[in-house]
Amino acid sequence: MTTRVFPTIHTPAGPVADDAPHWNRQRRSTMPSHRYRPVHERVEVPLTQRDWPNARITTAPLWVPVDLRDGNQALAEPMDPERKRRFFELLVAMGYKEIEVGYPSASQTDFDFVRLLAETDLAPEDVTIVVFTPARRDLIERTVESVRGLRNEVVVHMYTATAPTWREVVLGKDRDALRELILAGGRDVLEFAGDLPSVRFEFSPEVFNLTEPDFVLDLCDRMTTLWDATPQRPVVLNLPATVEVATPNVYADQIEYMHRNLARRESVILSVHPHNDRGTGVACAELAVLAGAQRVEGCVFGNGERTGNVDLATLALNLHAQGIDPMIDFSDVDEIARTVEYCTRMPIHERHPYVGALVHTAFSGTHQDAIKKGMAEHRARAAATGRPEREIDWRVPYLPIDPADLGRSYDAVVRVNSQSGKGGIAYLLHTEYGLDLPRRLQIEFARRVQAHADDTGLEITAAELHELFTAAYLDDPRPAPVVLKEWRAGAASTDITLTVDGATSTTQHRDVGPVEALTEALAAAGLPVRVLGLTQHSIGAGSDSSAITYLEYRVGERSGWSCGRADSVLEASLAAVVRAANRAASSAE
């Protein structure tokens, strides 16, 4: 028996295409792509002149979360009553006003949850409750029974698959037979729920995006006629991309075709329900809204069968990032994420747009430097205009929205690993410990951090950065060869008492300040330290304040950095000079 070893890949080795440019050497693979027909051979898209490319989204559509039905059906462990209730309460708190709560004919749990809403005040009166049913008489009757007594507005959502493959393979019906099945279901809905004053109706031609345009248009018009759609009691026509099979522009064309050609258009709420099989569910939904859709069904974080339903959080926050109120509150996104993870027992990916743990984080040195400068400019602009930072225009590089909008702090915006640079390192030391490193010291310290990161292969926390910084610039060698025992500054001279290698001496220095006096005393003791630059600032405030000095020095041909921290700037500067002498003395041994 032979065992294949990594990589178990059939590397493309076919000929380079004859029409490929010289810079593209990709070769034909062994993937059986010929088995799949392009979408334009599977369904006609009759639209030839389109308006959606020139449209703009200026207001949020009506969002309809289907986590409690469609999302719940996709869970390995469907939500129990307590989790379902918690999720519903979250959706209400976030501001959703129409919520699909279940499939009452499919399970007792779903039926009981709808009855809970009917028998308690869990659902505020301005929240519309949606229930889902196939076009089958007994299941429609059971569904309507679940909503009797609800004081809320109710939408009874009936669906049937309409695409040719589903008709032929799953249902075994031609177009005429399927049309009659759907209309019979519509009549059953009227029979059981037509007299309920607060009930409206919704029809989904499942797999709309693979259904012939003339057939689906005819079905939708027949349903709005049957249900007597009016502006006062509109019918929802929900057009799902049940299985994504085309680029988003094709879906937009299909939606615009329906938007233009539907009868009773003013009495129709045009809705979409994109899935994410191609990973373009968000794009499909956005282009569909440009094409005339007024309502979007999806799940808060995109849960759903296969690759999921469209992600409502991403859609809403995409609007927010364009200056459009999403009409849903994400101001504590971590609480939302924790609740959804608890209810679904599924983790949210770290790179999930806006919400993932790492989406506001930069490891790259160039990104970190840009963010650091952008944050500094933001603070300065707020101070200059006298306005709060949360109210001025946001224009920080690499961060499309302010993490604070989502209840996130700036603590994790910059994180350090082997890919990071001086900007990120300096940002963390400044934000976490108040250290404002001069640029040349940033460069020098970044080399040390890079070496440490390369050795460990791990991310470096702010605390670890501080430890590295302290060891490199604030700690004295043990034992310290040089000790500043005492200094006294008079009107015309400064006395310095040093202990060098155990021998103590006092020298007097005229017409110079304490730092210059100390460097003269060190030179007299055989340790000439030349000060190339001093940078000082205070850290903290009030009784907890202190000062730090960053000293660039040269001893002989060697230059380096040392730091001092003390209660005053002068004491910190003297400590930095002594530390430079100690490092020079230790390296010379």
Tab-separated table of C-alpha atoms in Angstrom, residues 421-423 425-426 429 435-449 468-470 472-474 533-537 548-553 560-564:
chain	number	residue	atom	x	y	z
A	421	GLY	CA	6.904	47.740	12.149
A	422	LYS	CA	7.933	50.638	14.283
A	423	GLY	CA	4.604	52.431	13.964
A	425	ILE	CA	5.087	49.077	18.297
A	426	ALA	CA	5.196	52.783	19.115
A	429	LEU	CA	3.586	51.598	23.932
A	435	LEU	CA	5.577	56.171	26.135
A	436	ASP	CA	6.047	58.516	23.165
A	437	LEU	CA	9.207	57.168	21.554
A	438	PRO	CA	11.278	59.440	19.265
A	439	ARG	CA	11.327	58.205	15.700
A	440	ARG	CA	14.984	57.085	15.768
A	441	LEU	CA	14.351	55.094	18.935
A	442	GLN	CA	11.266	53.551	17.308
A	443	ILE	CA	13.506	52.262	14.524
A	444	GLU	CA	16.118	50.912	16.923
A	445	PHE	CA	13.600	49.210	19.223
A	446	ALA	CA	11.668	47.757	16.277
A	447	ARG	CA	14.796	45.778	15.318
A	448	ARG	CA	14.893	44.228	18.778
A	449	VAL	CA	11.178	43.390	18.635
A	468	LEU	CA	11.331	44.196	26.173
A	469	PHE	CA	11.570	47.985	26.255
A	470	THR	CA	12.340	48.045	29.977
A	472	ALA	CA	16.619	47.148	26.684
A	473	TYR	CA	16.620	50.766	27.898
A	474	LEU	CA	15.546	51.110	31.538
A	533	GLY	CA	19.980	63.991	21.784
A	534	LEU	CA	17.555	64.154	24.680
A	535	THR	CA	13.760	63.855	24.444
A	536	GLN	CA	11.605	64.133	27.530
A	537	HIS	CA	7.914	64.044	28.441
A	548	ILE	CA	10.841	59.880	31.166
A	549	THR	CA	13.908	60.806	29.147
A	550	TYR	CA	15.000	59.106	25.936
A	551	LEU	CA	18.770	59.568	25.454
A	552	GLU	CA	20.717	58.884	22.262
A	553	TYR	CA	24.400	58.676	23.075
A	560	GLY	CA	22.983	53.609	21.434
A	561	TRP	CA	19.916	54.503	23.428
A	562	SER	CA	19.113	54.551	27.107
A	563	CYS	CA	16.210	55.882	29.124
A	564	GLY	CA	15.587	57.222	32.575
